[in-house]
Structures are given as structure tokens and as C-alpha cells.
């Protein structure tokens, strides 16, 4: 049997052990990754997936356990050995790009080769080849601040490949990208895996980005809950709510909404936890339990029949669900008005929905963006555009007459909006009057 390229044994990493502020970032991690695999660490923010990635990369050091890379335990490496390992053994793609602003794109990519003593001429040739492969050779003499987020991320990938490492690790590589650039990055990671035979490890909390991973490690509270070989069915069950109606035509509208919202709010949790949450969310949507009962269920330990969320998170999700219920009522009122008058402008209702969608957005938007946002909300309510088109317009750049949100922001706003839309068939009738 072939030796795994990565093997972790009884890995533990903690902060402030024995103090009131004690936090366990990783707990008893045991796992193997074979050469040429495409693996995803999947779980909610704060579950330990980035810490695990950084221990494999030699950036963070665990207090206990062993990390074997090609049969060698890097936890025993000296600082010099770790530096060499990070230069030639592994390539790291960061969410925030981490490019040096004072260096050109070409020099950012060539820099890792300089540490190995490679001549400037050869560094330049190799760096240009990498930039050409990623479709950004024309930007070689530009500086990072002159590039878009997607272009910077491709420079980051080129830099990670500079010394031809067999392992590429990517920490939330799509987090700051729009949909077009996110798609390009996913396609290139897939190419590195399938054509180059490189081992790919990606950290993500977005289910849709798991599509090319062959193995998914589900994480929560610093632990690996389970390891799953990815199949088309596995990913289809995890990804966007836009497909629920097609995948589950037998479900009622409330069941579809409960299923979609459960996967949105409990991303990274186990299938059993999500299913139980979905059951109680359906009860709340159906008005079979009240708001206080629903919050108590969220806070109650899992073994006692609850969901087992932290008290603060239980309160936050409970409040969010009540807002969803209130906004669904707003949308129902909108449809009643549209039935009476399909041309009704509904300015106040649309404004209310937009403000609700922007509640957790901390950026600034111009008056023109507000007007455009209101227009696409109106068009979505009238079924002039689909949910998919709504999301696309949110993520399109302002230069292309979109709203200009990042891909992740657009996706979450679209999911939030879809959770309150009443798809009872009246929309189509209204839109076609």
C-alpha cells in the first residue's frame, strides 16, 4: 500500500491551557491524505480548519502529536528545515492574497525562487511561464494595487507554484472574489489536481465550492467529525438552495424554505444536526411552536433532543428566523398587492426588503447602487428574473451595471432573499398578466 503524502497522528493544539481562557483549536486529529488527492476541510468559521491547514504548512505548531509529510515528521524539524519545507514542499494560497505591494507582479511570483538561489534570468522565465498559464502575463509589470481581487488571487496561486511544490494548500481562496473569478480559481485548482497530479487541500465553509473535492473532512470545535468520499450526490445535497425545488419536487413550499435555510444557517454542522434543526424550523414556520420554544430547542443539548448551539448563537439564529418570518409576511403582502395591481410600484415594501438584506453588510453603497438594488428586488418579486440571475447581478461589477458585491456577499444576500419569497405559483401568474 502506498505511503500517504500527509499523515497526522493524535494532533492537539490549544491556547491558555489550564486558564479560564483555555481554547482547544485542534483536538485529537488523526487523518491521512494520499498523493494526488483533492481534499476539502469544511466547517463553520472558528472550527479549526485554518489552524489545521497551518499546522500542515509548518506555520503553526501543535503541542502534541505528529505531522508526517512524505514519511518525515515535520513537528521535529528545526527552523531551517521548516523554512526549506515551506519553500519547496508546500505552496500556500491565502484568502487575503498577501502580495508584497512594493514589488511588481513578476517579482512577487519570482521571489520564492530567489530564496533557493535560482538565477534572475531563470526566475524571470519561470515566473512569466506561470503568469502566462494563469492568463495574467500582460500584468507582469503592474503592482498588486493595480489589479482586481481575482487577478491578485491568480498571482497568489502563481507564487505558490513558483518552486513546483507537490502540495498546494488554499485557505478560503474564494472569499474575496466575485463569481467569475471564483469560477476561474476553482477551475485552475481542479487543473492542478487532475493534470499536474498535485495534492490539493482547500479550506472552505461554503458548500458550493466543494464540487471538485474528492474527499471532504467535516470539522467542528477543533475536531474532524467525519471523512467522506465525495460523490455527485454528496455535493448536490450540500450546495445552494437554488436547486432544492428541482431536487425535491415533492416538498411543500414551507419544507423547501426550511431545508434551504437550515443549510444556510448551519453550514459545517453534521447532517444529523442540520436535519433536526430543519424539523424544528419547519415547526416554527408552520406556527406549530412559538418563538420562545424554538429558541429553547436551539440552546438545549443535542443529547437532550435539542440542537446544542452555544447560547449566544442560539439567540442570534432565533432572532434571524423571526426576522425571516416577518419578512415573509411582507412578501405575502406584496403578492396580494400585485394580484390587485401588477403595475404597483411597491416602493416602501421594496425599500424595507433592501434594508433588511443589507443589515449585515458593513460596506457603503451609492445612491445609484440603491436604485439598481431596488430594481432587481422588484424584478425578482415579479419573476422577471430568476434567483440565479438576481445573484449574478449582485456580484457583477459596477462597470457592467451590476451592484458590485463580492461573490460571497452576493450569494448570502440571494440566499437570504430566496428564503422569504413565497413560491406558490402566483408569481408566474402575476408576471404574465
Short mmCIF file of C-alpha atoms in Angstrom, two decimals:
data_model
loop_
_atom_site.label_atom_id
_atom_site.label_comp_id
_atom_site.label_asym_id
_atom_site.label_seq_id
_atom_site.Cartn_x
_atom_site.Cartn_y
_atom_site.Cartn_z
CA UNK A 1 0.00 0.00 0.00
CA UNK A 2 1.34 3.44 -0.96
CA UNK A 3 2.51 5.70 1.85
CA UNK A 4 0.25 8.74 2.34
CA UNK A 5 1.80 12.08 1.44
CA UNK A 6 0.32 13.58 4.64
CA UNK A 7 -0.42 11.74 7.88
CA UNK A 8 -1.44 13.30 11.19
CA UNK A 9 -1.39 11.35 14.45
CA UNK A 10 -3.08 12.46 17.70
CA UNK A 11 -2.64 16.14 16.93
CA UNK A 12 -3.63 18.59 19.68
CA UNK A 13 -3.24 22.36 19.72
CA UNK A 14 -4.50 24.65 22.46
CA UNK A 15 -4.18 28.16 23.83
CA UNK A 16 -4.01 29.14 27.55
CA UNK A 17 -4.35 25.57 28.79
CA UNK A 18 -5.48 25.39 32.40
CA UNK A 19 -6.67 29.01 32.45
CA UNK A 20 -10.24 30.34 32.30
CA UNK A 21 -9.49 31.50 28.74
CA UNK A 22 -8.41 27.99 27.62
CA UNK A 23 -9.28 27.22 23.99
CA UNK A 24 -8.64 23.99 22.12
CA UNK A 25 -8.06 24.78 18.46
CA UNK A 26 -7.44 21.14 17.45
CA UNK A 27 -8.48 18.01 19.32
CA UNK A 28 -7.06 14.55 18.67
CA UNK A 29 -6.73 14.94 14.90
CA UNK A 30 -5.95 11.72 13.03
CA UNK A 31 -6.07 11.71 9.24
CA UNK A 32 -4.31 10.63 6.06
CA UNK A 33 -4.15 12.27 2.64
CA UNK A 34 -2.81 10.34 -0.32
CA UNK A 35 -0.68 11.76 -3.09
CA UNK A 36 -2.79 13.41 -5.80
CA UNK A 37 -5.95 13.76 -3.72
CA UNK A 38 -8.15 16.86 -3.74
CA UNK A 39 -9.29 17.33 -0.14
CA UNK A 40 -11.51 19.97 1.46
CA UNK A 41 -11.65 20.91 5.15
CA UNK A 42 -15.26 22.00 5.56
CA UNK A 43 -16.87 23.64 8.56
CA UNK A 44 -18.10 26.86 10.16
CA UNK A 45 -15.84 29.79 10.97
CA UNK A 46 -13.75 29.10 14.07
CA UNK A 47 -13.95 25.30 13.81
CA UNK A 48 -10.16 24.87 13.45
CA UNK A 49 -9.87 24.20 9.73
CA UNK A 50 -7.42 27.06 9.03
CA UNK A 51 -5.37 26.14 12.11
CA UNK A 52 -5.17 22.57 10.80
CA UNK A 53 -4.07 23.85 7.40
CA UNK A 54 -1.38 26.00 9.01
CA UNK A 55 -0.02 23.11 11.09
CA UNK A 56 0.30 21.04 7.92
CA UNK A 57 2.04 24.02 6.32
CA UNK A 58 4.52 24.34 9.20
CA UNK A 59 3.25 27.81 10.15
CA UNK A 60 1.52 26.80 13.41
CA UNK A 61 2.99 24.21 15.78
CA UNK A 62 0.89 21.78 17.77
CA UNK A 63 1.78 20.96 21.39
CA UNK A 64 1.08 17.25 20.90
CA UNK A 65 1.04 14.81 18.02
CA UNK A 66 2.92 14.10 14.83
CA UNK A 67 2.72 15.51 11.30
CA UNK A 68 4.24 13.25 8.67
CA UNK A 69 4.92 14.70 5.23
CA UNK A 70 6.26 12.02 2.87
CA UNK A 71 7.12 9.93 5.93
CA UNK A 72 9.04 12.67 7.78
CA UNK A 73 7.69 14.20 10.98
CA UNK A 74 7.88 17.97 10.45
CA UNK A 75 6.96 18.61 14.11
CA UNK A 76 10.59 17.71 14.89
CA UNK A 77 12.07 19.94 12.17
CA UNK A 78 14.48 22.73 13.04
CA UNK A 79 13.62 26.29 11.98
CA UNK A 80 15.90 25.92 8.97
CA UNK A 81 14.28 22.63 7.94
CA UNK A 82 10.81 24.15 8.30
CA UNK A 83 11.86 27.10 6.13
CA UNK A 84 13.07 24.76 3.39
CA UNK A 85 9.87 22.70 3.65
CA UNK A 86 7.72 25.82 3.23
CA UNK A 87 9.83 26.88 0.23
CA UNK A 88 9.80 23.64 -1.77
CA UNK A 89 7.46 21.15 -0.07
CA UNK A 90 4.23 23.11 0.01
CA UNK A 91 2.64 26.09 -1.73
CA UNK A 92 0.20 28.29 0.17
CA UNK A 93 -2.66 30.32 -1.33
CA UNK A 94 -4.06 32.86 1.15
CA UNK A 95 -7.54 34.38 1.27
CA UNK A 96 -6.10 37.90 1.61
CA UNK A 97 -3.57 37.32 -1.24
CA UNK A 98 -0.59 38.53 0.92
CA UNK A 99 1.27 40.03 -2.02
CA UNK A 100 4.11 42.48 -1.38
CA UNK A 101 2.73 45.86 -2.56
CA UNK A 102 6.14 47.35 -3.37
CA UNK A 103 7.03 44.54 -5.80
CA UNK A 104 5.69 44.06 -9.31
CA UNK A 105 3.55 41.04 -10.12
CA UNK A 106 6.57 39.40 -11.81
CA UNK A 107 8.81 39.91 -8.78
CA UNK A 108 6.13 38.69 -6.35
CA UNK A 109 5.98 35.40 -8.24
CA UNK A 110 9.77 35.14 -8.68
CA UNK A 111 10.62 35.93 -5.03
CA UNK A 112 10.31 32.35 -3.64
CA UNK A 113 12.79 31.17 -6.29
CA UNK A 114 15.31 33.79 -5.15
CA UNK A 115 15.44 32.13 -1.72
CA UNK A 116 16.69 28.96 -3.42
CA UNK A 117 19.49 30.79 -5.21
CA UNK A 118 17.96 30.45 -8.69
CA UNK A 119 19.44 32.95 -11.15
CA UNK A 120 17.47 36.06 -12.01
CA UNK A 121 17.22 35.06 -15.66
CA UNK A 122 15.71 31.69 -14.85
CA UNK A 123 13.43 33.20 -12.20
CA UNK A 124 12.06 35.65 -14.75
CA UNK A 125 11.45 32.93 -17.34
CA UNK A 126 9.69 30.61 -14.86
CA UNK A 127 7.61 33.41 -13.35
CA UNK A 128 6.44 34.58 -16.79
CA UNK A 129 5.52 31.00 -17.71
CA UNK A 130 3.39 30.72 -14.57
CA UNK A 131 1.71 34.06 -15.19
CA UNK A 132 1.04 33.03 -18.77
CA UNK A 133 -0.56 29.78 -17.62
CA UNK A 134 -2.85 31.75 -15.32
CA UNK A 135 -3.75 34.25 -18.04
CA UNK A 136 -2.17 37.29 -16.38
CA UNK A 137 1.19 37.58 -18.18
CA UNK A 138 0.17 41.01 -19.51
CA UNK A 139 0.09 42.30 -15.91
CA UNK A 140 3.67 41.21 -15.10
CA UNK A 141 4.97 44.76 -14.64
CA UNK A 142 1.99 46.05 -12.69
CA UNK A 143 1.79 46.33 -8.91
CA UNK A 144 -0.75 44.42 -6.79
CA UNK A 145 -2.83 47.53 -6.05
CA UNK A 146 -3.39 47.94 -9.81
CA UNK A 147 -5.12 44.54 -10.06
CA UNK A 148 -8.61 43.30 -9.28
CA UNK A 149 -9.15 40.80 -6.47
CA UNK A 150 -9.41 37.91 -8.92
CA UNK A 151 -6.18 38.91 -10.64
CA UNK A 152 -4.38 39.22 -7.29
CA UNK A 153 -5.54 35.76 -6.30
CA UNK A 154 -4.17 34.31 -9.53
CA UNK A 155 -0.85 36.00 -8.79
CA UNK A 156 -1.01 34.35 -5.35
CA UNK A 157 -1.53 30.96 -6.97
CA UNK A 158 1.39 31.56 -9.37
CA UNK A 159 3.61 32.45 -6.39
CA UNK A 160 2.51 29.26 -4.56
CA UNK A 161 3.61 27.26 -7.64
CA UNK A 162 6.95 29.05 -8.01
CA UNK A 163 9.13 26.28 -6.61
CA UNK A 164 6.99 23.47 -8.03
CA UNK A 165 5.70 22.04 -4.71
CA UNK A 166 3.82 18.71 -4.74
CA UNK A 167 1.23 20.03 -2.24
CA UNK A 168 -0.93 23.15 -2.66
CA UNK A 169 -2.99 24.39 0.29
CA UNK A 170 -5.63 27.08 -0.19
CA UNK A 171 -7.16 28.94 2.76
CA UNK A 172 -10.63 30.21 1.76
CA UNK A 173 -9.28 31.14 -1.70
CA UNK A 174 -12.65 32.35 -2.99
CA UNK A 175 -13.61 34.56 -0.06
CA UNK A 176 -12.81 37.91 -1.68
CA UNK A 177 -13.75 37.10 -5.26
CA UNK A 178 -16.74 37.70 -7.50
CA UNK A 179 -18.47 34.77 -9.19
CA UNK A 180 -16.45 34.94 -12.42
CA UNK A 181 -13.07 34.94 -10.69
CA UNK A 182 -14.17 32.34 -8.12
CA UNK A 183 -15.04 30.05 -11.03
CA UNK A 184 -11.60 30.63 -12.61
CA UNK A 185 -9.80 29.81 -9.36
CA UNK A 186 -11.82 26.61 -8.86
CA UNK A 187 -11.12 25.51 -12.42
CA UNK A 188 -7.40 26.12 -12.00
CA UNK A 189 -7.23 24.20 -8.71
CA UNK A 190 -9.00 21.34 -10.47
CA UNK A 191 -6.48 21.52 -13.32
CA UNK A 192 -3.54 21.44 -10.89
CA UNK A 193 -5.01 18.32 -9.35
CA UNK A 194 -6.13 16.43 -12.44
CA UNK A 195 -3.46 17.45 -14.98
CA UNK A 196 -0.44 18.12 -12.77
CA UNK A 197 -1.23 15.43 -10.21
CA UNK A 198 -0.68 17.81 -7.29
CA UNK A 199 -2.23 17.21 -3.91
CA UNK A 200 -4.76 19.98 -3.21
CA UNK A 201 -6.09 20.90 0.24
CA UNK A 202 -8.73 23.61 0.39
CA UNK A 203 -10.28 25.21 3.47
CA UNK A 204 -13.86 26.40 2.99
CA UNK A 205 -17.14 27.00 4.77
CA UNK A 206 -19.04 27.42 1.50
CA UNK A 207 -20.70 24.18 0.42
CA UNK A 208 -20.91 25.15 -3.26
CA UNK A 209 -17.08 25.24 -3.51
CA UNK A 210 -16.80 21.52 -2.65
CA UNK A 211 -17.76 20.47 -6.16
CA UNK A 212 -14.30 19.24 -7.28
CA UNK A 213 -13.06 17.85 -3.94
CA UNK A 214 -12.70 14.07 -3.89
CA UNK A 215 -12.64 13.88 -0.10
CA UNK A 216 -14.43 16.13 2.40
CA UNK A 217 -13.37 16.35 6.05
CA UNK A 218 -16.16 17.83 8.17
CA UNK A 219 -14.88 19.86 11.14
CA UNK A 220 -16.45 21.36 14.24
CA UNK A 221 -14.96 22.63 17.52
CA UNK A 222 -11.43 21.61 16.53
CA UNK A 223 -12.37 18.04 15.66
CA UNK A 224 -12.89 16.05 12.48
CA UNK A 225 -16.44 14.76 12.73
CA UNK A 226 -16.20 12.54 9.67
CA UNK A 227 -14.38 11.97 6.42
CA UNK A 228 -16.46 11.43 3.30
CA UNK A 229 -15.53 10.44 -0.22
CA UNK A 230 -17.25 12.99 -2.43
CA UNK A 231 -19.80 11.85 -4.98
CA UNK A 232 -22.09 13.95 -7.18
CA UNK A 233 -24.95 13.19 -4.79
CA UNK A 234 -22.93 14.34 -1.78
CA UNK A 235 -22.15 17.73 -3.26
CA UNK A 236 -25.64 18.17 -4.72
CA UNK A 237 -27.13 17.76 -1.26
CA UNK A 238 -24.75 20.33 0.19
CA UNK A 239 -24.86 23.13 -2.35
CA UNK A 240 -27.06 26.13 -2.99
CA UNK A 241 -30.71 26.33 -2.19
CA UNK A 242 -31.44 27.21 -5.80
CA UNK A 243 -31.60 23.53 -6.65
CA UNK A 244 -33.95 22.36 -3.90
CA UNK A 245 -37.10 22.68 -5.93
CA UNK A 246 -35.56 20.62 -8.75
CA UNK A 247 -34.03 18.06 -6.39
CA UNK A 248 -37.11 17.77 -4.15
CA UNK A 249 -40.23 18.49 -6.21
CA UNK A 250 -42.36 16.56 -3.74
CA UNK A 251 -41.67 19.01 -0.92
CA UNK A 252 -44.09 21.75 0.10
CA UNK A 253 -43.02 25.39 -0.12
CA UNK A 254 -42.51 25.67 3.64
CA UNK A 255 -40.44 22.45 3.63
CA UNK A 256 -38.28 23.80 0.80
CA UNK A 257 -37.73 27.06 2.70
CA UNK A 258 -36.89 25.19 5.92
CA UNK A 259 -34.46 22.90 4.11
CA UNK A 260 -32.73 25.77 2.30
CA UNK A 261 -32.45 27.98 5.39
CA UNK A 262 -31.18 25.09 7.54
CA UNK A 263 -28.26 24.52 5.21
CA UNK A 264 -27.59 28.28 5.09
CA UNK A 265 -27.58 28.80 8.87
CA UNK A 266 -25.88 25.56 9.93
CA UNK A 267 -23.16 25.27 7.30
CA UNK A 268 -20.44 22.95 8.52
CA UNK A 269 -22.61 21.10 11.03
CA UNK A 270 -23.31 17.38 10.74
CA UNK A 271 -26.16 16.08 8.58
CA UNK A 272 -27.95 14.88 11.73
CA UNK A 273 -27.78 18.32 13.37
CA UNK A 274 -28.99 20.06 10.22
CA UNK A 275 -31.86 17.60 9.84
CA UNK A 276 -33.02 18.14 13.40
CA UNK A 277 -32.76 21.90 13.01
CA UNK A 278 -34.76 21.67 9.78
CA UNK A 279 -37.52 19.76 11.59
CA UNK A 280 -37.93 22.42 14.29
CA UNK A 281 -37.59 25.24 11.76
CA UNK A 282 -40.48 23.72 9.80
CA UNK A 283 -42.48 23.60 13.03
CA UNK A 284 -41.77 27.29 13.59
CA UNK A 285 -42.57 28.27 10.00
CA UNK A 286 -45.84 26.34 10.31
CA UNK A 287 -46.61 28.19 13.58
CA UNK A 288 -46.77 24.89 15.48
CA UNK A 289 -44.27 26.17 18.05
CA UNK A 290 -43.72 29.74 19.21
CA UNK A 291 -40.53 31.81 19.13
CA UNK A 292 -39.55 31.10 22.76
CA UNK A 293 -39.94 27.34 22.34
CA UNK A 294 -37.84 27.45 19.17
CA UNK A 295 -35.04 29.36 20.93
CA UNK A 296 -35.05 26.89 23.85
CA UNK A 297 -34.71 23.99 21.39
CA UNK A 298 -31.72 25.68 19.76
CA UNK A 299 -29.99 26.07 23.15
CA UNK A 300 -30.89 22.63 24.54
CA UNK A 301 -28.07 19.99 24.39
CA UNK A 302 -28.22 17.69 21.38
CA UNK A 303 -28.39 14.56 23.55
CA UNK A 304 -31.49 16.01 25.23
CA UNK A 305 -33.31 16.46 21.94
CA UNK A 306 -32.15 19.99 21.13
CA UNK A 307 -29.72 21.42 18.60
CA UNK A 308 -26.91 22.12 21.08
CA UNK A 309 -25.90 25.59 19.86
CA UNK A 310 -23.99 27.99 22.04
CA UNK A 311 -26.39 30.27 23.90
CA UNK A 312 -25.24 33.37 22.01
CA UNK A 313 -25.54 31.65 18.63
CA UNK A 314 -28.93 30.18 19.58
CA UNK A 315 -30.21 33.68 20.38
CA UNK A 316 -28.79 35.12 17.16
CA UNK A 317 -30.29 32.40 14.95
CA UNK A 318 -33.60 32.61 16.80
CA UNK A 319 -33.76 36.34 16.11
CA UNK A 320 -32.76 35.82 12.48
CA UNK A 321 -35.55 33.27 11.97
CA UNK A 322 -38.11 35.66 13.45
CA UNK A 323 -36.92 38.34 11.00
CA UNK A 324 -37.33 35.83 8.16
CA UNK A 325 -40.90 35.12 9.28
CA UNK A 326 -41.67 38.84 9.45
CA UNK A 327 -40.18 39.49 6.01
CA UNK A 328 -42.10 36.55 4.52
CA UNK A 329 -45.23 38.31 5.70
CA UNK A 330 -44.05 41.46 3.89
CA UNK A 331 -43.59 39.47 0.69
CA UNK A 332 -47.02 37.87 1.06
CA UNK A 333 -48.48 41.39 1.29
CA UNK A 334 -46.52 42.32 -1.83
CA UNK A 335 -48.04 39.44 -3.79
CA UNK A 336 -51.54 40.34 -2.63
CA UNK A 337 -50.99 43.88 -3.88
CA UNK A 338 -49.56 42.63 -7.18
CA UNK A 339 -52.61 40.42 -7.68
CA UNK A 340 -54.76 43.54 -7.45
CA UNK A 341 -52.42 45.74 -9.49
CA UNK A 342 -49.47 44.11 -11.33
CA UNK A 343 -48.01 47.53 -12.10
CA UNK A 344 -47.96 48.68 -8.48
CA UNK A 345 -44.51 50.27 -7.69
CA UNK A 346 -44.39 48.94 -4.09
CA UNK A 347 -41.61 51.42 -3.27
CA UNK A 348 -41.97 51.23 0.52
CA UNK A 349 -42.06 47.42 0.64
CA UNK A 350 -39.06 47.09 -1.67
CA UNK A 351 -37.11 49.63 0.35
CA UNK A 352 -37.86 47.65 3.51
CA UNK A 353 -36.63 44.41 1.92
CA UNK A 354 -33.43 46.07 0.68
CA UNK A 355 -32.61 47.48 4.12
CA UNK A 356 -33.20 44.03 5.62
CA UNK A 357 -30.88 42.38 3.08
CA UNK A 358 -28.19 44.96 3.88
CA UNK A 359 -28.40 44.55 7.67
CA UNK A 360 -25.14 42.59 7.96
CA UNK A 361 -23.34 44.42 5.15
CA UNK A 362 -20.80 46.92 6.52
CA UNK A 363 -19.68 48.48 3.24
CA UNK A 364 -21.02 51.62 1.62
CA UNK A 365 -23.25 51.70 -1.44
CA UNK A 366 -24.01 54.70 -3.62
CA UNK A 367 -27.45 56.12 -4.38
CA UNK A 368 -27.21 54.60 -7.87
CA UNK A 369 -26.49 51.17 -6.39
CA UNK A 370 -29.51 51.56 -4.08
CA UNK A 371 -31.73 52.33 -7.06
CA UNK A 372 -30.35 49.34 -9.01
CA UNK A 373 -30.76 47.10 -5.96
CA UNK A 374 -34.40 48.15 -5.59
CA UNK A 375 -34.98 47.47 -9.30
CA UNK A 376 -33.70 43.90 -9.17
CA UNK A 377 -35.66 43.20 -5.96
CA UNK A 378 -38.78 44.35 -7.80
CA UNK A 379 -37.90 42.22 -10.84
CA UNK A 380 -37.27 39.16 -8.68
CA UNK A 381 -40.56 39.60 -6.83
CA UNK A 382 -42.37 39.82 -10.16
CA UNK A 383 -40.49 36.75 -11.53
CA UNK A 384 -38.99 38.84 -14.32
CA UNK A 385 -35.59 37.43 -13.29
CA UNK A 386 -34.68 34.15 -11.58
CA UNK A 387 -32.92 33.75 -8.25
CA UNK A 388 -29.77 32.82 -10.13
CA UNK A 389 -29.96 36.00 -12.23
CA UNK A 390 -30.62 38.06 -9.11
CA UNK A 391 -27.43 36.72 -7.52
CA UNK A 392 -25.45 37.30 -10.70
CA UNK A 393 -26.47 40.97 -10.90
CA UNK A 394 -25.49 41.44 -7.24
CA UNK A 395 -21.97 40.17 -7.97
CA UNK A 396 -21.47 41.85 -11.35
CA UNK A 397 -19.07 44.79 -11.29
CA UNK A 398 -20.47 48.32 -11.34
CA UNK A 399 -18.74 48.81 -14.69
CA UNK A 400 -21.01 46.06 -16.06
CA UNK A 401 -24.09 47.68 -14.45
CA UNK A 402 -24.18 45.27 -11.52
CA UNK A 403 -24.24 46.09 -7.81
CA UNK A 404 -20.57 45.16 -7.32
CA UNK A 405 -20.75 42.94 -4.23
CA UNK A 406 -18.18 40.19 -3.69
CA UNK A 407 -19.28 36.72 -4.77
CA UNK A 408 -19.75 35.56 -1.18
CA UNK A 409 -21.81 38.62 -0.20
CA UNK A 410 -23.99 38.25 -3.31
CA UNK A 411 -24.57 34.58 -2.60
CA UNK A 412 -25.58 35.13 1.01
CA UNK A 413 -27.92 38.02 0.15
CA UNK A 414 -29.53 35.95 -2.58
CA UNK A 415 -29.99 33.01 -0.23
CA UNK A 416 -31.47 35.32 2.37
CA UNK A 417 -33.89 36.82 -0.15
CA UNK A 418 -34.93 33.44 -1.55
CA UNK A 419 -35.78 32.26 1.97
CA UNK A 420 -38.63 34.79 2.20
CA UNK A 421 -40.02 34.55 -1.33
CA UNK A 422 -43.34 32.76 -1.47
CA UNK A 423 -43.07 30.45 -4.46
CA UNK A 424 -46.65 29.31 -4.55
CA UNK A 425 -47.05 29.75 -8.28
CA UNK A 426 -48.76 33.14 -8.03
CA UNK A 427 -45.58 34.91 -9.12
CA UNK A 428 -45.68 33.44 -12.59
CA UNK A 429 -49.33 34.26 -12.95
CA UNK A 430 -48.69 37.85 -11.85
CA UNK A 431 -45.67 38.24 -14.09
CA UNK A 432 -47.63 37.06 -17.11
CA UNK A 433 -50.73 39.24 -16.59
#
